XYZ file of C-alpha atoms in Angstrom:
606
model
C 23.882 43.496 11.147
C 22.455 41.487 14.035
C 21.263 37.964 13.346
C 18.063 37.163 15.194
C 17.834 33.538 16.304
C 14.207 33.666 17.314
C 14.576 34.746 20.973
C 13.235 38.203 21.778
C 15.219 40.525 24.029
C 13.788 43.738 25.465
C 14.955 46.937 23.794
C 14.426 50.585 24.613
C 15.359 51.678 21.113
C 18.868 52.864 22.097
C 22.104 51.272 20.961
C 23.546 49.278 23.847
C 27.337 49.353 24.371
C 27.609 45.729 23.252
C 25.801 46.517 20.015
C 27.952 49.586 19.439
C 31.009 47.392 19.863
C 29.682 44.921 17.304
C 28.972 47.698 14.834
C 32.451 49.123 15.303
C 34.016 45.702 14.781
C 31.933 45.080 11.650
C 32.879 48.484 10.232
C 36.571 47.850 10.956
C 36.393 44.423 9.323
C 34.747 45.845 6.201
C 37.358 48.604 6.042
C 40.231 46.127 6.312
C 38.714 43.921 3.626
C 38.391 46.894 1.293
C 42.070 47.684 1.816
C 43.252 44.258 0.643
C 45.298 44.164 -2.532
C 42.536 42.481 -4.514
C 41.017 43.661 -7.796
C 37.514 45.093 -7.627
C 36.563 42.870 -10.549
C 38.572 40.028 -12.061
C 37.025 38.868 -15.367
C 38.857 35.543 -15.113
C 37.328 34.708 -11.706
C 34.235 36.893 -11.234
C 32.459 34.605 -8.733
C 30.989 36.452 -5.743
C 28.441 35.006 -3.342
C 27.752 32.515 -0.553
C 29.835 29.852 -2.274
C 32.950 31.703 -1.149
C 32.240 30.702 2.457
C 31.881 26.936 2.012
C 34.056 23.990 1.041
C 36.854 21.804 2.314
C 40.504 21.540 1.394
C 40.465 17.719 1.257
C 37.791 15.574 -0.470
C 35.304 13.702 1.683
C 36.390 10.436 0.040
C 39.510 9.336 -1.784
C 37.909 5.968 -2.582
C 34.495 4.280 -2.634
C 33.474 0.912 -1.239
C 31.357 -1.670 -3.030
C 31.483 -1.281 -6.770
C 31.372 -4.100 -9.304
C 30.572 -7.442 -7.687
C 33.471 -9.908 -7.842
C 31.448 -12.270 -10.029
C 28.397 -11.644 -12.172
C 25.242 -12.764 -10.324
C 23.418 -15.749 -11.786
C 19.740 -16.625 -11.602
C 18.428 -18.757 -8.759
C 18.126 -22.342 -10.124
C 15.186 -22.976 -7.763
C 13.131 -19.782 -7.867
C 9.853 -19.423 -5.982
C 6.957 -20.666 -8.080
C 4.813 -17.580 -7.551
C 7.575 -15.134 -8.538
C 7.701 -13.585 -5.067
C 10.909 -13.634 -3.083
C 10.473 -15.920 -0.064
C 12.934 -16.896 2.674
C 14.851 -19.289 0.392
C 15.061 -16.598 -2.285
C 16.379 -14.088 0.259
C 18.906 -16.644 1.497
C 20.071 -17.157 -2.082
C 20.586 -13.391 -2.456
C 22.502 -13.207 0.830
C 24.814 -16.007 -0.308
C 25.693 -14.097 -3.480
C 27.596 -11.600 -1.279
C 26.895 -8.732 -3.645
C 29.186 -5.733 -3.104
C 27.036 -3.130 -4.831
C 24.143 -1.595 -2.821
C 21.864 -1.373 -5.863
C 22.550 -5.018 -6.735
C 21.679 -6.042 -3.170
C 18.468 -4.020 -3.268
C 17.238 -5.561 -6.526
C 18.403 -9.145 -6.082
C 14.973 -10.231 -4.717
C 13.429 -8.817 -7.905
C 15.986 -10.288 -10.312
C 18.349 -13.157 -9.608
C 16.540 -14.349 -6.483
C 13.359 -15.106 -8.459
C 15.194 -16.650 -11.405
C 15.505 -13.572 -13.624
C 18.694 -12.633 -15.492
C 20.515 -9.479 -16.480
C 22.279 -9.254 -19.826
C 26.103 -9.230 -19.779
C 27.555 -6.217 -21.554
C 30.257 -6.220 -24.187
C 33.361 -4.414 -22.910
C 33.480 -2.012 -25.855
C 29.788 -1.124 -25.509
C 30.304 -0.448 -21.800
C 33.384 1.722 -22.358
C 31.570 3.860 -24.916
C 28.642 4.301 -22.524
C 30.874 5.179 -19.563
C 32.737 7.868 -21.476
C 29.514 9.384 -22.816
C 27.895 9.463 -19.357
C 30.867 10.391 -17.175
C 33.197 12.324 -19.480
C 30.721 13.874 -21.914
C 32.027 12.530 -25.229
C 32.054 9.350 -27.304
C 35.509 7.760 -27.553
C 36.973 6.039 -30.588
C 37.953 2.377 -30.462
C 41.584 3.493 -30.536
C 41.025 5.460 -27.291
C 39.130 2.564 -25.732
C 41.919 0.122 -26.521
C 44.429 2.431 -24.830
C 42.471 3.361 -21.723
C 39.611 0.929 -21.166
C 40.001 -2.576 -22.581
C 41.335 -4.918 -19.918
C 41.166 -2.248 -17.199
C 39.367 -3.155 -13.972
C 35.978 -1.449 -14.248
C 36.092 -0.182 -10.650
C 39.408 1.505 -11.411
C 38.118 2.956 -14.688
C 34.930 4.372 -13.139
C 36.844 5.978 -10.271
C 39.312 7.513 -12.710
C 36.459 9.051 -14.686
C 34.561 10.267 -11.605
C 37.704 11.883 -10.207
C 38.330 13.653 -13.548
C 37.530 17.249 -14.477
C 35.462 15.941 -17.412
C 33.025 14.443 -14.890
C 32.896 17.704 -12.938
C 32.201 19.643 -16.155
C 29.369 17.238 -17.033
C 27.734 17.738 -13.614
C 28.158 21.514 -13.803
C 26.221 21.473 -17.058
C 23.457 19.338 -15.522
C 23.023 21.743 -12.621
C 23.106 24.732 -14.959
C 20.047 23.201 -16.635
C 18.303 22.410 -13.345
C 18.940 25.846 -11.853
C 18.268 27.544 -15.216
C 21.199 29.936 -15.295
C 20.309 33.144 -17.104
C 22.550 36.205 -16.871
C 19.736 38.599 -17.828
C 17.784 37.580 -14.730
C 20.610 36.912 -12.266
C 23.935 38.703 -11.854
C 26.590 36.687 -13.720
C 28.863 36.936 -10.650
C 26.270 34.974 -8.661
C 25.981 32.425 -11.488
C 29.743 31.911 -11.446
C 29.528 31.509 -7.668
C 26.779 28.867 -7.940
C 28.888 27.068 -10.534
C 31.781 27.076 -8.048
C 29.498 25.494 -5.431
C 28.600 22.695 -7.860
C 32.277 22.276 -8.745
C 33.202 21.875 -5.071
C 30.405 19.353 -4.587
C 31.538 17.133 -7.459
C 35.159 17.351 -6.414
C 34.033 15.957 -3.073
C 34.658 19.175 -1.137
C 30.994 19.658 -0.129
C 28.371 17.225 1.083
C 25.229 17.084 -1.031
C 23.110 18.546 1.774
C 25.604 21.405 2.175
C 25.157 22.222 -1.503
C 21.366 22.247 -1.038
C 21.738 24.578 1.951
C 23.713 27.097 -0.110
C 21.460 26.874 -3.152
C 18.270 27.287 -1.109
C 19.107 30.965 -0.492
C 21.350 31.556 -3.486
C 20.412 34.368 -5.888
C 20.465 31.865 -8.786
C 17.298 30.456 -7.237
C 15.731 33.384 -5.362
C 16.323 36.145 -7.970
C 14.346 34.304 -10.653
C 11.082 34.618 -8.718
C 9.141 37.625 -7.481
C 7.187 36.175 -4.574
C 8.233 34.182 -1.485
C 5.718 31.467 -2.353
C 7.200 31.017 -5.825
C 10.653 30.674 -4.261
C 9.376 27.895 -2.015
C 7.901 26.162 -5.059
C 11.226 26.424 -6.910
C 13.025 24.996 -3.873
C 10.689 22.003 -3.641
C 10.602 21.345 -7.374
C 14.393 21.460 -7.665
C 15.366 19.477 -4.591
C 12.304 17.372 -3.722
C 10.940 16.745 -7.199
C 7.438 17.939 -6.304
C 5.613 21.221 -5.638
C 4.942 22.121 -1.997
C 1.604 21.501 -0.365
C -0.316 24.661 0.423
C 0.570 24.598 4.127
C 4.253 24.065 3.282
C 4.211 26.886 0.770
C 2.497 29.312 3.138
C 4.727 28.460 6.093
C 8.143 28.373 4.388
C 7.357 31.482 2.333
C 7.881 33.416 5.569
C 11.580 32.489 5.382
C 11.873 34.102 1.944
C 10.242 37.468 2.647
C 13.654 39.100 3.146
C 14.723 38.586 -0.476
C 14.201 41.571 -2.747
C 14.804 41.646 -6.502
C 16.688 44.756 -7.523
C 19.419 46.056 -9.817
C 22.659 47.969 -9.520
C 25.119 49.651 -11.856
C 28.179 47.438 -12.079
C 31.188 49.557 -11.038
C 33.455 48.148 -13.769
C 31.118 47.143 -16.591
C 29.028 50.287 -16.234
C 25.870 48.323 -17.025
C 22.750 47.745 -14.970
C 22.912 44.238 -13.549
C 20.027 42.322 -11.923
C 20.775 41.211 -8.374
C 19.344 40.391 -4.960
C 19.045 42.516 -1.852
C 17.962 41.719 1.687
C 14.874 43.662 2.717
C 14.994 44.058 6.503
C 11.487 42.921 7.342
C 10.030 42.239 10.774
C 12.027 45.055 12.425
C 10.838 48.335 13.946
C 11.940 51.873 13.110
C 14.988 51.527 15.371
C 16.126 48.436 13.459
C 15.333 45.974 16.239
C 13.158 42.878 15.971
C 9.516 43.882 16.104
C 7.528 41.459 18.301
C 4.334 42.557 16.550
C 5.505 41.506 13.070
C 8.193 38.880 13.648
C 5.661 36.121 12.939
C 5.751 37.139 9.269
C 9.406 35.990 9.180
C 9.005 32.835 11.253
C 8.243 29.272 10.141
C 6.633 26.950 12.686
C 5.610 23.938 10.562
C 8.960 22.167 10.919
C 10.047 23.581 14.262
C 10.539 27.186 15.285
C 12.649 28.913 12.622
C 12.947 32.691 12.425
C 14.899 34.419 9.655
C 15.351 38.054 10.673
C 18.378 40.267 10.029
C 18.601 43.578 11.849
C 20.040 46.381 9.671
C 23.336 48.137 10.370
C 25.576 50.627 8.533
C 25.568 48.429 5.386
C 21.837 48.943 4.841
C 20.577 51.673 2.511
C 16.847 52.386 2.548
C 16.465 49.350 4.807
C 18.067 47.031 2.212
C 21.472 45.348 2.253
C 23.250 44.244 -0.920
C 23.807 40.457 -0.876
C 27.488 40.835 -1.742
C 27.995 42.495 1.657
C 26.568 39.624 3.710
C 28.753 37.613 6.083
C 29.036 33.826 6.305
C 26.827 33.743 9.422
C 24.157 35.848 7.744
C 24.121 33.578 4.708
C 23.870 30.594 7.047
C 20.706 32.013 8.592
C 19.188 32.736 5.185
C 19.865 29.101 4.220
C 17.407 27.855 6.852
C 14.941 26.543 4.187
C 17.672 24.307 2.778
C 18.530 22.929 6.208
C 14.855 22.182 6.781
C 14.250 20.240 3.562
C 17.462 18.187 3.830
C 15.970 16.635 6.967
C 13.267 15.198 4.684
C 13.954 11.708 3.397
C 12.374 12.867 0.137
C 15.311 15.217 -0.537
C 17.743 12.299 -0.547
C 15.346 10.068 -2.468
C 15.003 12.713 -5.169
C 18.788 13.076 -5.461
C 19.118 9.311 -5.972
C 16.156 9.196 -8.366
C 17.767 11.883 -10.551
C 20.973 9.833 -10.734
C 18.954 6.773 -11.761
C 17.342 8.775 -14.582
C 20.652 10.216 -15.752
C 22.412 6.864 -16.082
C 19.675 4.270 -16.597
C 17.350 6.398 -18.717
C 14.200 5.457 -16.800
C 12.568 6.108 -13.421
C 13.841 3.171 -11.381
C 12.830 4.893 -8.133
C 9.172 4.650 -9.162
C 9.427 1.178 -10.693
C 11.339 -0.243 -7.717
C 11.103 1.988 -4.667
C 13.069 -0.566 -2.622
C 16.157 0.602 -4.524
C 16.204 3.950 -2.685
C 16.854 3.116 0.984
C 20.070 1.082 0.408
C 21.401 3.790 -1.897
C 20.725 6.516 0.681
C 22.407 4.420 3.385
C 25.411 3.954 1.077
C 25.548 7.710 0.460
C 25.518 8.383 4.215
C 28.312 5.837 4.717
C 30.365 8.023 2.388
C 29.620 11.195 4.386
C 27.057 12.607 1.946
C 29.529 12.677 -0.962
C 27.125 12.562 -3.921
C 29.853 11.119 -6.149
C 29.492 7.852 -4.222
C 25.915 7.451 -5.476
C 27.079 8.012 -9.064
C 29.761 5.375 -8.535
C 27.280 2.850 -7.114
C 24.866 3.206 -10.043
C 27.429 2.917 -12.853
C 29.064 -0.119 -11.212
C 25.719 -1.887 -10.684
C 24.575 -4.826 -12.787
C 21.641 -2.730 -14.025
C 24.093 -0.383 -15.721
C 26.565 -3.127 -16.690
C 24.072 -4.666 -19.103
C 23.926 -4.747 -22.858
C 21.286 -2.720 -24.651
C 21.646 -5.103 -27.594
C 18.907 -7.664 -27.975
C 19.481 -9.902 -30.964
C 16.463 -11.564 -32.535
C 15.018 -14.259 -30.311
C 17.385 -13.616 -27.398
C 15.004 -11.440 -25.360
C 11.457 -11.953 -24.208
C 8.873 -9.551 -25.538
C 8.623 -6.337 -23.468
C 11.051 -7.280 -20.674
C 11.174 -5.023 -17.592
C 13.350 -1.972 -18.194
C 15.828 -3.077 -15.538
C 16.525 -6.354 -17.375
C 18.118 -4.664 -20.370
C 20.919 -2.124 -20.529
C 20.407 1.636 -20.822
C 19.703 3.007 -24.294
C 19.540 6.805 -24.332
C 19.440 9.649 -26.809
C 22.653 11.607 -26.843
C 22.798 15.218 -25.620
C 23.431 17.863 -28.277
C 26.793 18.890 -26.797
C 28.000 15.277 -26.569
C 27.019 14.732 -30.210
C 28.809 17.868 -31.413
C 31.887 17.468 -29.211
C 32.349 13.851 -30.262
C 32.129 14.559 -33.990
C 34.477 17.537 -33.697
C 36.970 15.351 -31.810
C 36.713 12.602 -34.439
C 37.310 15.000 -37.320
C 39.912 17.189 -35.601
C 37.878 20.383 -35.975
C 37.028 23.299 -33.670
C 33.873 25.375 -33.725
C 33.776 27.719 -30.757
C 31.893 26.803 -27.599
C 28.981 27.964 -25.499
C 29.277 28.843 -21.814
C 26.258 28.038 -19.634
C 27.407 30.709 -17.149
C 27.087 33.475 -19.777
C 24.266 32.408 -22.103
C 23.845 35.958 -23.475
C 27.531 36.712 -24.014
C 26.767 39.019 -26.944
C 25.258 41.567 -24.556
C 28.443 41.737 -22.477
C 30.626 42.302 -25.538
C 28.652 45.462 -26.236
C 28.896 46.858 -22.683
C 32.529 47.871 -22.179
C 36.139 46.642 -22.535
C 35.640 44.800 -19.239
C 32.732 42.961 -20.855
C 35.048 41.841 -23.663
C 37.495 40.564 -21.033
C 34.686 38.694 -19.288
C 33.737 36.880 -22.495
C 37.395 36.308 -23.374
C 37.989 34.400 -20.130
C 34.792 32.363 -20.526
C 34.316 29.272 -22.709
C 33.016 31.413 -25.579
C 35.394 32.052 -28.481
C 35.861 35.143 -30.613
C 36.579 34.888 -34.333
C 39.339 36.720 -36.197
C 37.117 39.792 -36.509
C 36.564 39.908 -32.753
C 32.952 38.789 -33.064
C 31.366 36.074 -30.976
C 31.667 32.677 -32.657
C 28.111 31.362 -32.356
C 28.331 28.464 -34.819
C 28.503 25.835 -32.081
C 25.796 27.483 -29.944
C 23.352 27.887 -32.838
C 23.762 24.252 -33.849
C 23.429 23.042 -30.276
C 20.327 25.151 -29.593
C 18.601 23.756 -32.671
C 19.380 20.258 -31.388
C 18.239 21.038 -27.832
C 21.482 22.053 -26.115
C 23.180 25.267 -24.949
C 19.907 26.699 -23.556
C 19.751 30.353 -22.578
C 16.924 29.525 -20.108
C 15.077 32.607 -21.286
C 13.734 31.761 -24.728
C 14.868 28.121 -24.751
C 15.460 25.212 -22.380
C 17.193 21.867 -22.869
C 15.210 19.284 -24.817
C 15.692 16.062 -26.735
C 13.677 15.209 -29.807
C 13.780 13.446 -33.142
C 12.271 15.758 -35.740
C 12.629 16.817 -39.347
C 14.373 20.020 -38.237
C 16.785 18.124 -35.991
C 17.583 15.600 -38.695
C 18.127 18.321 -41.301
C 20.384 20.250 -38.906
C 22.464 17.182 -38.091
C 22.804 16.216 -41.741
C 23.809 19.747 -42.736
C 26.428 19.875 -39.973
C 27.866 16.474 -40.888
C 27.874 17.391 -44.590
C 29.908 20.529 -43.841
C 32.589 18.346 -42.228
C 32.531 15.233 -44.411
C 31.908 17.109 -47.706
C 30.412 14.115 -49.577
C 29.741 16.294 -52.640
C 33.484 17.078 -52.913
C 33.056 20.863 -52.929
C 36.444 22.588 -53.358
C 38.100 23.874 -50.169
C 35.369 22.387 -47.994
C 35.232 19.766 -45.279
C 37.899 18.350 -43.024
C 41.225 17.181 -44.472
C 40.880 13.797 -46.159
C 43.692 12.428 -43.988
C 41.385 12.780 -40.951
C 38.989 10.265 -42.504
C 41.443 7.728 -43.934
C 43.626 5.057 -42.336
C 47.145 6.282 -41.622
C 49.388 6.371 -44.683
C 46.618 5.954 -47.263
C 46.988 8.258 -50.297
C 43.619 10.013 -50.837
C 44.197 10.674 -54.547
C 44.538 7.047 -55.655
C 41.630 5.029 -56.986
C 39.828 3.037 -54.302
C 39.494 -0.696 -54.856
C 37.277 -3.040 -52.856
C 39.999 -3.733 -50.293
C 40.475 0.018 -49.812
C 36.721 0.396 -49.318
C 36.772 -2.250 -46.579
C 39.753 -0.649 -44.856
C 38.158 2.811 -44.954
C 34.824 1.486 -43.657
C 36.489 -0.432 -40.823
C 38.679 2.549 -39.877
C 35.711 4.909 -39.696
C 33.644 2.400 -37.732
C 36.455 2.168 -35.189
C 36.772 5.956 -35.126
C 33.071 6.888 -34.930
C 31.323 3.841 -33.425
C 34.182 2.505 -31.263
C 33.879 -0.977 -32.774
C 35.185 -2.912 -35.774
C 32.950 -3.054 -38.820
C 30.815 -6.188 -39.024
C 31.014 -8.647 -41.918
C 27.711 -7.305 -43.255
C 29.038 -3.732 -43.124
C 32.221 -4.718 -44.953
C 30.111 -6.401 -47.636
C 28.094 -3.184 -47.923
C 31.337 -1.227 -48.326
C 32.424 -3.449 -51.219
C 29.026 -3.000 -52.847
C 29.191 0.763 -52.280
C 32.558 0.869 -54.027
C 31.003 -0.681 -57.095
C 28.339 2.020 -57.109
C 30.861 4.828 -56.648
C 31.732 5.097 -60.342
C 34.424 3.972 -62.778
C 37.180 6.060 -61.166
C 36.403 6.662 -57.492
C 39.227 8.006 -55.369
C 39.813 6.946 -51.793
C 38.939 10.481 -50.692
C 35.581 10.392 -52.494
C 34.705 7.069 -50.927
C 35.877 8.170 -47.462
C 33.847 11.380 -47.559
C 30.671 9.589 -48.644
C 31.217 6.918 -45.985
C 31.859 9.584 -43.328
C 28.534 11.246 -44.116
C 26.631 7.956 -44.032
C 28.075 6.882 -40.685
C 27.870 10.183 -38.824
C 24.199 10.660 -39.758
C 23.241 7.158 -38.606
C 21.287 6.352 -35.436
C 24.418 4.918 -33.813
C 25.657 8.494 -33.377
C 22.362 9.598 -31.807
C 21.781 6.760 -29.324
C 24.139 4.927 -27.029
C-alpha cells in the first residue's frame, strides 16, 4: 500500500518498476511474518493494533523534580489591603522558594495575599493517597508499616511507579474511551489498554498516546460518520466539541475508516472491527487529483490522508490488522494536529485536577495551567509528572476536616482539602480486603464476558485469562460486577456508564452487601469468620464486657477507617455494649459494630 503524503505525481495507470518492487517487498514481508512461530490467537495476550508499534524500553523519567516544598508555606504577614497581589506580594512568593509548580502558580492567590491552607493529618493524607493512587483504602496497620514517618515525596513516587497506579489509570481511560466489546473488537480494546499501560509506565509521552488513540478503532469504530469521529476526538482530548469549521475540515481525515465485521478465525464468531476504505483513488488505485480534496485537511496546514490499495485490499478495503506502522502513523494525523493545540495539554491537566482535587481548578484559577504544562514539558511529556505535581502540592496536602469555628463560612474550594465520593470498585475492593473475602472481579476490557463463554472453547480461554472469575460450576461469577454496576462502577458502556450518586437504591445495596459480610443478625453459616473482625487472640465465644467493646471498636476503626477510635466513639461502644443484652458475646458485638462502621459515611467519602 502506498502512503500518499499530499504531493501528486503523474501516473499513466501502469505499475512502475519501483512500485512493483515495493509490492514484491511488502508481499515477501507479509509472507515471512506469517511463517513466524507465533500463535494465530493467544487468549492470554490477544492485543492486536497500532499499540504494537509504539513504546520505549526505558521510562522517560526515573525521578521527578519539585514535589513537596521543604517547609509549609505561611501567609504573608503584610498582605496587600485590596486582596490583589502587588509587587511586594510577588516578592514574598518568590522568597518562599516553592518547589512545586502548582504551589508557585497559586501563591499570589493564597499565601501572598495573606490566605492560609489547612495542614493535613498524616493518617488522613495516607488514606487519601492510597485511595487515589492505588485504588483501595488502607488500614491503619498498613499505614503504620508503609506510610507514617515516610518522606511524602518518596511515598508518592513509590505509589506512582507501582502497578496499582497503572491499573487505576487504565480503568479511568476505559471509562473515557468507553470500551465495549460488542461495538469494538476485543483485540483492539486490549491493544488500547496496552497503550495506556505504556503511557503510565512512562514508556510513551502523553501526546504520543493521543496520536495513537486518535485513529484507534476504540475511538473510530464507535461512530458511523467522519464528523462524529471528529467530535469524539475533541470531546475526549480537548474537553469540548469542535466548531463547525473544525468538524467539517478534520472529518476529511476520517473518511477512510469503515465500520465492518469479520468472522474470527479461532472464536468462530462475528466480531465488529474497522477497515480502511481506499477513498480518493482512481480505478487503478492511484491518487485521484479530482477527489483528493475529500481526504485533505487545510485548516491547520496541508494534511492529506490517502492510502493507495495493494494486494492486501479486498473490494477496495484493507483490514486494520494488516496495516504497517507507517500507515498507522499517517492515519494518526488528527492526533498530531490537536496535540499542537495548547488546549489539549490544558485539558489533560484539568482532568488531573478534577481527579485528585474533586473540583475544576482550571476554571477557578486558570493561572494554574501554564506552570503545570511547562513542568510536564520539562519531564518530556511524561504525564505521570503532572500527577506527581498535583498530589505533592499544598492544595492536595490539606485537611478536609473543618472543626466547628476553625473555618470561615464558604471558603474557596482550594483552601480546604479534597473531599470526594469513593468509586464503587474502591469501596468494594477495600471492604473485601478488610474482611479477607473474595467475590470475583469485572474486567473493563471484556464487559460482556458472558457472550464469549458461549462462543467456543477459545472464548472460555479468553475469559479465563481475563480478570473475570468462574465459579465451581464453570459459570461467570457476576456477584462483584452486579454490585458494582448498581453502585455506578464496572460499566459496560452499552446500557450503563460510570456514575456516582447517593440514593435509596445505592444505600440499600451497600447495606445488603455489608450485612452479607458482617452478618449482624448472626445467621448460621453466614458472614466472614469472626476472627477477621476481632483483635488478635480474642475468643469470639466469650461474653463481651465494656473493655472488650472498646477494644473491638478501636480495632475495627483502625481496620476500616485507618485511625484510632475517638473518646466519643469509645464511650458509644460502652453504651452499645449495655444495649446488647444480658449475655452478648464478643462475636455478636463485633458483627453489629462491623455493620455500623462499614455502612457509615466514612466508608463512602474520603
